[in-house]
Amino acid sequence: MNHRADGVTVVSILGEDYSIKAPAGQEQALLDAASMLKAALADTKRKYPTLIGDRLLVLAAMNLCSQQIEMEKQHRAELDRYQEQVSATVEVISKTIQQA
């Protein structure tokens, strides 16, 4: 990965160079995403050494998407749990105020 003067980052994935310009302030996110994709590709290649090209890329992308979906489900469950805790605390406070 390298940066050009015009703010474009060149990312090499599976031997192909892609020139990508990230929105202002999102350059590090672009680099992190490229690194994550490369790691997913390497992991997928280790598991399925006969896969190449588009098939490897699609399977790696599908694995990343399934991980994202699982993390979103976990996040939603945590938010629901926190909301229940906040609601219970508000209820206790309301009862305490009403009794005062």
mmCIF file with all atom_site columns, N, CA and C in Angstrom, residues 23-74:
data_model
loop_
_atom_site.group_PDB
_atom_site.id
_atom_site.type_symbol
_atom_site.label_atom_id
_atom_site.label_alt_id
_atom_site.label_comp_id
_atom_site.label_asym_id
_atom_site.label_entity_id
_atom_site.label_seq_id
_atom_site.pdbx_PDB_ins_code
_atom_site.Cartn_x
_atom_site.Cartn_y
_atom_site.Cartn_z
_atom_site.occupancy
_atom_site.B_iso_or_equiv
_atom_site.pdbx_formal_charge
_atom_site.auth_seq_id
_atom_site.auth_comp_id
_atom_site.auth_asym_id
_atom_site.auth_atom_id
_atom_site.pdbx_PDB_model_num
ATOM 1   N N  . PRO A 1 23 ? -12.611 9.075   1.785  1.00 0.00 ? 23 PRO A N  1
ATOM 2   C CA . PRO A 1 23 ? -13.117 10.386  2.201  1.00 0.00 ? 23 PRO A CA 1
ATOM 3   C C  . PRO A 1 23 ? -12.169 11.006  3.234  1.00 0.00 ? 23 PRO A C  1
ATOM 4   N N  . ALA A 1 24 ? -12.155 12.307  3.296  1.00 0.00 ? 24 ALA A N  1
ATOM 5   C CA . ALA A 1 24 ? -11.277 13.011  4.233  1.00 0.00 ? 24 ALA A CA 1
ATOM 6   C C  . ALA A 1 24 ? -11.464 12.456  5.641  1.00 0.00 ? 24 ALA A C  1
ATOM 7   N N  . GLY A 1 25 ? -10.356 12.151  6.281  1.00 0.00 ? 25 GLY A N  1
ATOM 8   C CA . GLY A 1 25 ? -10.394 11.633  7.644  1.00 0.00 ? 25 GLY A CA 1
ATOM 9   C C  . GLY A 1 25 ? -10.598 10.129  7.729  1.00 0.00 ? 25 GLY A C  1
ATOM 10  N N  . GLN A 1 26 ? -10.807 9.476   6.597  1.00 0.00 ? 26 GLN A N  1
ATOM 11  C CA . GLN A 1 26 ? -11.064 8.032   6.600  1.00 0.00 ? 26 GLN A CA 1
ATOM 12  C C  . GLN A 1 26 ? -9.920  7.219   6.007  1.00 0.00 ? 26 GLN A C  1
ATOM 13  N N  . GLU A 1 27 ? -8.775  7.857   5.836  1.00 0.00 ? 27 GLU A N  1
ATOM 14  C CA . GLU A 1 27 ? -7.647  7.170   5.231  1.00 0.00 ? 27 GLU A CA 1
ATOM 15  C C  . GLU A 1 27 ? -7.208  5.947   6.041  1.00 0.00 ? 27 GLU A C  1
ATOM 16  N N  . GLN A 1 28 ? -7.168  6.090   7.360  1.00 0.00 ? 28 GLN A N  1
ATOM 17  C CA . GLN A 1 28 ? -6.743  4.969   8.199  1.00 0.00 ? 28 GLN A CA 1
ATOM 18  C C  . GLN A 1 28 ? -7.761  3.838   8.129  1.00 0.00 ? 28 GLN A C  1
ATOM 19  N N  . ALA A 1 29 ? -9.040  4.175   8.043  1.00 0.00 ? 29 ALA A N  1
ATOM 20  C CA . ALA A 1 29 ? -10.068 3.140   7.907  1.00 0.00 ? 29 ALA A CA 1
ATOM 21  C C  . ALA A 1 29 ? -9.873  2.355   6.615  1.00 0.00 ? 29 ALA A C  1
ATOM 22  N N  . LEU A 1 30 ? -9.478  3.042   5.543  1.00 0.00 ? 30 LEU A N  1
ATOM 23  C CA . LEU A 1 30 ? -9.192  2.364   4.276  1.00 0.00 ? 30 LEU A CA 1
ATOM 24  C C  . LEU A 1 30 ? -8.028  1.395   4.439  1.00 0.00 ? 30 LEU A C  1
ATOM 25  N N  . LEU A 1 31 ? -6.968  1.844   5.073  1.00 0.00 ? 31 LEU A N  1
ATOM 26  C CA . LEU A 1 31 ? -5.807  0.976   5.290  1.00 0.00 ? 31 LEU A CA 1
ATOM 27  C C  . LEU A 1 31 ? -6.165  -0.212  6.172  1.00 0.00 ? 31 LEU A C  1
ATOM 28  N N  . ASP A 1 32 ? -6.964  0.040   7.206  1.00 0.00 ? 32 ASP A N  1
ATOM 29  C CA . ASP A 1 32 ? -7.389  -1.046  8.096  1.00 0.00 ? 32 ASP A CA 1
ATOM 30  C C  . ASP A 1 32 ? -8.255  -2.053  7.349  1.00 0.00 ? 32 ASP A C  1
ATOM 31  N N  . ALA A 1 33 ? -9.152  -1.562  6.504  1.00 0.00 ? 33 ALA A N  1
ATOM 32  C CA . ALA A 1 33 ? -10.017 -2.450  5.724  1.00 0.00 ? 33 ALA A CA 1
ATOM 33  C C  . ALA A 1 33 ? -9.190  -3.303  4.762  1.00 0.00 ? 33 ALA A C  1
ATOM 34  N N  . ALA A 1 34 ? -8.218  -2.691  4.108  1.00 0.00 ? 34 ALA A N  1
ATOM 35  C CA . ALA A 1 34 ? -7.358  -3.443  3.189  1.00 0.00 ? 34 ALA A CA 1
ATOM 36  C C  . ALA A 1 34 ? -6.577  -4.512  3.948  1.00 0.00 ? 34 ALA A C  1
ATOM 37  N N  . SER A 1 35 ? -6.066  -4.165  5.115  1.00 0.00 ? 35 SER A N  1
ATOM 38  C CA . SER A 1 35 ? -5.340  -5.143  5.931  1.00 0.00 ? 35 SER A CA 1
ATOM 39  C C  . SER A 1 35 ? -6.248  -6.273  6.379  1.00 0.00 ? 35 SER A C  1
ATOM 40  N N  . MET A 1 36 ? -7.473  -5.938  6.772  1.00 0.00 ? 36 MET A N  1
ATOM 41  C CA . MET A 1 36 ? -8.424  -6.959  7.196  1.00 0.00 ? 36 MET A CA 1
ATOM 42  C C  . MET A 1 36 ? -8.753  -7.902  6.043  1.00 0.00 ? 36 MET A C  1
ATOM 43  N N  . LEU A 1 37 ? -8.960  -7.337  4.860  1.00 0.00 ? 37 LEU A N  1
ATOM 44  C CA . LEU A 1 37 ? -9.262  -8.168  3.697  1.00 0.00 ? 37 LEU A CA 1
ATOM 45  C C  . LEU A 1 37 ? -8.091  -9.076  3.357  1.00 0.00 ? 37 LEU A C  1
ATOM 46  N N  . LYS A 1 38 ? -6.884  -8.529  3.391  1.00 0.00 ? 38 LYS A N  1
ATOM 47  C CA . LYS A 1 38 ? -5.711  -9.346  3.102  1.00 0.00 ? 38 LYS A CA 1
ATOM 48  C C  . LYS A 1 38 ? -5.564  -10.484 4.110  1.00 0.00 ? 38 LYS A C  1
ATOM 49  N N  . ALA A 1 39 ? -5.821  -10.197 5.393  1.00 0.00 ? 39 ALA A N  1
ATOM 50  C CA . ALA A 1 39 ? -5.743  -11.243 6.418  1.00 0.00 ? 39 ALA A CA 1
ATOM 51  C C  . ALA A 1 39 ? -6.817  -12.302 6.180  1.00 0.00 ? 39 ALA A C  1
ATOM 52  N N  . ALA A 1 40 ? -8.033  -11.862 5.815  1.00 0.00 ? 40 ALA A N  1
ATOM 53  C CA . ALA A 1 40 ? -9.112  -12.808 5.528  1.00 0.00 ? 40 ALA A CA 1
ATOM 54  C C  . ALA A 1 40 ? -8.780  -13.668 4.317  1.00 0.00 ? 40 ALA A C  1
ATOM 55  N N  . LEU A 1 41 ? -8.184  -13.059 3.312  1.00 0.00 ? 41 LEU A N  1
ATOM 56  C CA . LEU A 1 41 ? -7.768  -13.808 2.125  1.00 0.00 ? 41 LEU A CA 1
ATOM 57  C C  . LEU A 1 41 ? -6.708  -14.848 2.477  1.00 0.00 ? 41 LEU A C  1
ATOM 58  N N  . ALA A 1 42 ? -5.731  -14.448 3.278  1.00 0.00 ? 42 ALA A N  1
ATOM 59  C CA . ALA A 1 42 ? -4.663  -15.376 3.674  1.00 0.00 ? 42 ALA A CA 1
ATOM 60  C C  . ALA A 1 42 ? -5.236  -16.529 4.497  1.00 0.00 ? 42 ALA A C  1
ATOM 61  N N  . ASP A 1 43 ? -6.147  -16.222 5.410  1.00 0.00 ? 43 ASP A N  1
ATOM 62  C CA . ASP A 1 43 ? -6.765  -17.258 6.241  1.00 0.00 ? 43 ASP A CA 1
ATOM 63  C C  . ASP A 1 43 ? -7.590  -18.212 5.380  1.00 0.00 ? 43 ASP A C  1
ATOM 64  N N  . THR A 1 44 ? -8.365  -17.663 4.474  1.00 0.00 ? 44 THR A N  1
ATOM 65  C CA . THR A 1 44 ? -9.191  -18.486 3.586  1.00 0.00 ? 44 THR A CA 1
ATOM 66  C C  . THR A 1 44 ? -8.304  -19.351 2.692  1.00 0.00 ? 44 THR A C  1
ATOM 67  N N  . LYS A 1 45 ? -7.216  -18.779 2.222  1.00 0.00 ? 45 LYS A N  1
ATOM 68  C CA . LYS A 1 45 ? -6.295  -19.531 1.357  1.00 0.00 ? 45 LYS A CA 1
ATOM 69  C C  . LYS A 1 45 ? -5.662  -20.693 2.125  1.00 0.00 ? 45 LYS A C  1
ATOM 70  N N  . ARG A 1 46 ? -5.358  -20.480 3.406  1.00 0.00 ? 46 ARG A N  1
ATOM 71  C CA . ARG A 1 46 ? -4.810  -21.564 4.224  1.00 0.00 ? 46 ARG A CA 1
ATOM 72  C C  . ARG A 1 46 ? -5.818  -22.695 4.372  1.00 0.00 ? 46 ARG A C  1
ATOM 73  N N  . LYS A 1 47 ? -7.089  -22.331 4.554  1.00 0.00 ? 47 LYS A N  1
ATOM 74  C CA . LYS A 1 47 ? -8.136  -23.333 4.747  1.00 0.00 ? 47 LYS A CA 1
ATOM 75  C C  . LYS A 1 47 ? -8.509  -24.039 3.443  1.00 0.00 ? 47 LYS A C  1
ATOM 76  N N  . TYR A 1 48 ? -8.461  -23.303 2.352  1.00 0.00 ? 48 TYR A N  1
ATOM 77  C CA . TYR A 1 48 ? -8.866  -23.832 1.038  1.00 0.00 ? 48 TYR A CA 1
ATOM 78  C C  . TYR A 1 48 ? -7.769  -23.524 0.025  1.00 0.00 ? 48 TYR A C  1
ATOM 79  N N  . PRO A 1 49 ? -6.667  -24.253 0.083  1.00 0.00 ? 49 PRO A N  1
ATOM 80  C CA . PRO A 1 49 ? -5.505  -23.913 -0.750 1.00 0.00 ? 49 PRO A CA 1
ATOM 81  C C  . PRO A 1 49 ? -5.735  -24.017 -2.255 1.00 0.00 ? 49 PRO A C  1
ATOM 82  N N  . THR A 1 50 ? -6.783  -24.705 -2.674 1.00 0.00 ? 50 THR A N  1
ATOM 83  C CA . THR A 1 50 ? -7.011  -24.830 -4.120 1.00 0.00 ? 50 THR A CA 1
ATOM 84  C C  . THR A 1 50 ? -7.792  -23.653 -4.699 1.00 0.00 ? 50 THR A C  1
ATOM 85  N N  . LEU A 1 51 ? -8.386  -22.829 -3.836 1.00 0.00 ? 51 LEU A N  1
ATOM 86  C CA . LEU A 1 51 ? -9.148  -21.680 -4.335 1.00 0.00 ? 51 LEU A CA 1
ATOM 87  C C  . LEU A 1 51 ? -8.214  -20.606 -4.862 1.00 0.00 ? 51 LEU A C  1
ATOM 88  N N  . ILE A 1 52 ? -8.615  -19.979 -5.950 1.00 0.00 ? 52 ILE A N  1
ATOM 89  C CA . ILE A 1 52 ? -7.849  -18.876 -6.515 1.00 0.00 ? 52 ILE A CA 1
ATOM 90  C C  . ILE A 1 52 ? -8.801  -17.790 -7.012 1.00 0.00 ? 52 ILE A C  1
ATOM 91  N N  . GLY A 1 53 ? -8.257  -16.629 -7.235 1.00 0.00 ? 53 GLY A N  1
ATOM 92  C CA . GLY A 1 53 ? -8.982  -15.533 -7.878 1.00 0.00 ? 53 GLY A CA 1
ATOM 93  C C  . GLY A 1 53 ? -10.300 -15.165 -7.232 1.00 0.00 ? 53 GLY A C  1
ATOM 94  N N  . ASP A 1 54 ? -11.304 -15.035 -8.088 1.00 0.00 ? 54 ASP A N  1
ATOM 95  C CA . ASP A 1 54 ? -12.614 -14.573 -7.647 1.00 0.00 ? 54 ASP A CA 1
ATOM 96  C C  . ASP A 1 54 ? -13.241 -15.482 -6.595 1.00 0.00 ? 54 ASP A C  1
ATOM 97  N N  . ARG A 1 55 ? -13.063 -16.778 -6.733 1.00 0.00 ? 55 ARG A N  1
ATOM 98  C CA . ARG A 1 55 ? -13.662 -17.707 -5.768 1.00 0.00 ? 55 ARG A CA 1
ATOM 99  C C  . ARG A 1 55 ? -13.063 -17.498 -4.371 1.00 0.00 ? 55 ARG A C  1
ATOM 100 N N  . LEU A 1 56 ? -11.767 -17.295 -4.318 1.00 0.00 ? 56 LEU A N  1
ATOM 101 C CA . LEU A 1 56 ? -11.102 -17.018 -3.050 1.00 0.00 ? 56 LEU A CA 1
ATOM 102 C C  . LEU A 1 56 ? -11.602 -15.702 -2.472 1.00 0.00 ? 56 LEU A C  1
ATOM 103 N N  . LEU A 1 57 ? -11.679 -14.689 -3.312 1.00 0.00 ? 57 LEU A N  1
ATOM 104 C CA . LEU A 1 57 ? -12.132 -13.370 -2.873 1.00 0.00 ? 57 LEU A CA 1
ATOM 105 C C  . LEU A 1 57 ? -13.571 -13.419 -2.364 1.00 0.00 ? 57 LEU A C  1
ATOM 106 N N  . VAL A 1 58 ? -14.447 -14.116 -3.092 1.00 0.00 ? 58 VAL A N  1
ATOM 107 C CA . VAL A 1 58 ? -15.855 -14.190 -2.685 1.00 0.00 ? 58 VAL A CA 1
ATOM 108 C C  . VAL A 1 58 ? -15.997 -14.939 -1.355 1.00 0.00 ? 58 VAL A C  1
ATOM 109 N N  . LEU A 1 59 ? -15.286 -16.056 -1.193 1.00 0.00 ? 59 LEU A N  1
ATOM 110 C CA . LEU A 1 59 ? -15.396 -16.801 0.059  1.00 0.00 ? 59 LEU A CA 1
ATOM 111 C C  . LEU A 1 59 ? -14.860 -15.984 1.231  1.00 0.00 ? 59 LEU A C  1
ATOM 112 N N  . ALA A 1 60 ? -13.750 -15.290 1.036  1.00 0.00 ? 60 ALA A N  1
ATOM 113 C CA . ALA A 1 60 ? -13.205 -14.434 2.094  1.00 0.00 ? 60 ALA A CA 1
ATOM 114 C C  . ALA A 1 60 ? -14.199 -13.320 2.440  1.00 0.00 ? 60 ALA A C  1
ATOM 115 N N  . ALA A 1 61 ? -14.797 -12.715 1.418  1.00 0.00 ? 61 ALA A N  1
ATOM 116 C CA . ALA A 1 61 ? -15.777 -11.648 1.651  1.00 0.00 ? 61 ALA A CA 1
ATOM 117 C C  . ALA A 1 61 ? -17.006 -12.184 2.381  1.00 0.00 ? 61 ALA A C  1
ATOM 118 N N  . MET A 1 62 ? -17.456 -13.372 1.998  1.00 0.00 ? 62 MET A N  1
ATOM 119 C CA . MET A 1 62 ? -18.608 -13.978 2.675  1.00 0.00 ? 62 MET A CA 1
ATOM 120 C C  . MET A 1 62 ? -18.284 -14.261 4.144  1.00 0.00 ? 62 MET A C  1
ATOM 121 N N  . ASN A 1 63 ? -17.073 -14.729 4.420  1.00 0.00 ? 63 ASN A N  1
ATOM 122 C CA . ASN A 1 63 ? -16.671 -14.967 5.808  1.00 0.00 ? 63 ASN A CA 1
ATOM 123 C C  . ASN A 1 63 ? -16.647 -13.667 6.601  1.00 0.00 ? 63 ASN A C  1
ATOM 124 N N  . LEU A 1 64 ? -16.126 -12.606 6.002  1.00 0.00 ? 64 LEU A N  1
ATOM 125 C CA . LEU A 1 64 ? -16.113 -11.306 6.680  1.00 0.00 ? 64 LEU A CA 1
ATOM 126 C C  . LEU A 1 64 ? -17.530 -10.807 6.935  1.00 0.00 ? 64 LEU A C  1
ATOM 127 N N  . CYS A 1 65 ? -18.409 -10.982 5.957  1.00 0.00 ? 65 CYS A N  1
ATOM 128 C CA . CYS A 1 65 ? -19.799 -10.541 6.119  1.00 0.00 ? 65 CYS A CA 1
ATOM 129 C C  . CYS A 1 65 ? -20.494 -11.330 7.220  1.00 0.00 ? 65 CYS A C  1
ATOM 130 N N  . SER A 1 66 ? -20.256 -12.630 7.272  1.00 0.00 ? 66 SER A N  1
ATOM 131 C CA . SER A 1 66 ? -20.903 -13.434 8.319  1.00 0.00 ? 66 SER A CA 1
ATOM 132 C C  . SER A 1 66 ? -20.384 -13.034 9.698  1.00 0.00 ? 66 SER A C  1
ATOM 133 N N  . GLN A 1 67 ? -19.092 -12.712 9.794  1.00 0.00 ? 67 GLN A N  1
ATOM 134 C CA . GLN A 1 67 ? -18.546 -12.220 11.064 1.00 0.00 ? 67 GLN A CA 1
ATOM 135 C C  . GLN A 1 67 ? -19.198 -10.896 11.455 1.00 0.00 ? 67 GLN A C  1
ATOM 136 N N  . GLN A 1 68 ? -19.389 -10.015 10.471 1.00 0.00 ? 68 GLN A N  1
ATOM 137 C CA . GLN A 1 68 ? -20.021 -8.720  10.735 1.00 0.00 ? 68 GLN A CA 1
ATOM 138 C C  . GLN A 1 68 ? -21.452 -8.906  11.233 1.00 0.00 ? 68 GLN A C  1
ATOM 139 N N  . ILE A 1 69 ? -22.186 -9.808  10.595 1.00 0.00 ? 69 ILE A N  1
ATOM 140 C CA . ILE A 1 69 ? -23.570 -10.070 11.007 1.00 0.00 ? 69 ILE A CA 1
ATOM 141 C C  . ILE A 1 69 ? -23.608 -10.598 12.435 1.00 0.00 ? 69 ILE A C  1
ATOM 142 N N  . GLU A 1 70 ? -22.708 -11.516 12.761 1.00 0.00 ? 70 GLU A N  1
ATOM 143 C CA . GLU A 1 70 ? -22.657 -12.068 14.118 1.00 0.00 ? 70 GLU A CA 1
ATOM 144 C C  . GLU A 1 70 ? -22.329 -10.980 15.138 1.00 0.00 ? 70 GLU A C  1
ATOM 145 N N  . MET A 1 71 ? -21.388 -10.103 14.808 1.00 0.00 ? 71 MET A N  1
ATOM 146 C CA . MET A 1 71 ? -21.045 -9.009  15.725 1.00 0.00 ? 71 MET A CA 1
ATOM 147 C C  . MET A 1 71 ? -22.223 -8.052  15.898 1.00 0.00 ? 71 MET A C  1
ATOM 148 N N  . GLU A 1 72 ? -22.972 -7.790  14.831 1.00 0.00 ? 72 GLU A N  1
ATOM 149 C CA . GLU A 1 72 ? -24.146 -6.928  14.938 1.00 0.00 ? 72 GLU A CA 1
ATOM 150 C C  . GLU A 1 72 ? -25.200 -7.550  15.850 1.00 0.00 ? 72 GLU A C  1
ATOM 151 N N  . LYS A 1 73 ? -25.400 -8.866  15.734 1.00 0.00 ? 73 LYS A N  1
ATOM 152 C CA . LYS A 1 73 ? -26.356 -9.561  16.608 1.00 0.00 ? 73 LYS A CA 1
ATOM 153 C C  . LYS A 1 73 ? -25.921 -9.451  18.064 1.00 0.00 ? 73 LYS A C  1
ATOM 154 N N  . GLN A 1 74 ? -24.636 -9.667  18.320 1.00 0.00 ? 74 GLN A N  1
ATOM 155 C CA . GLN A 1 74 ? -24.116 -9.553  19.681 1.00 0.00 ? 74 GLN A CA 1
ATOM 156 C C  . GLN A 1 74 ? -24.274 -8.134  20.209 1.00 0.00 ? 74 GLN A C  1
#
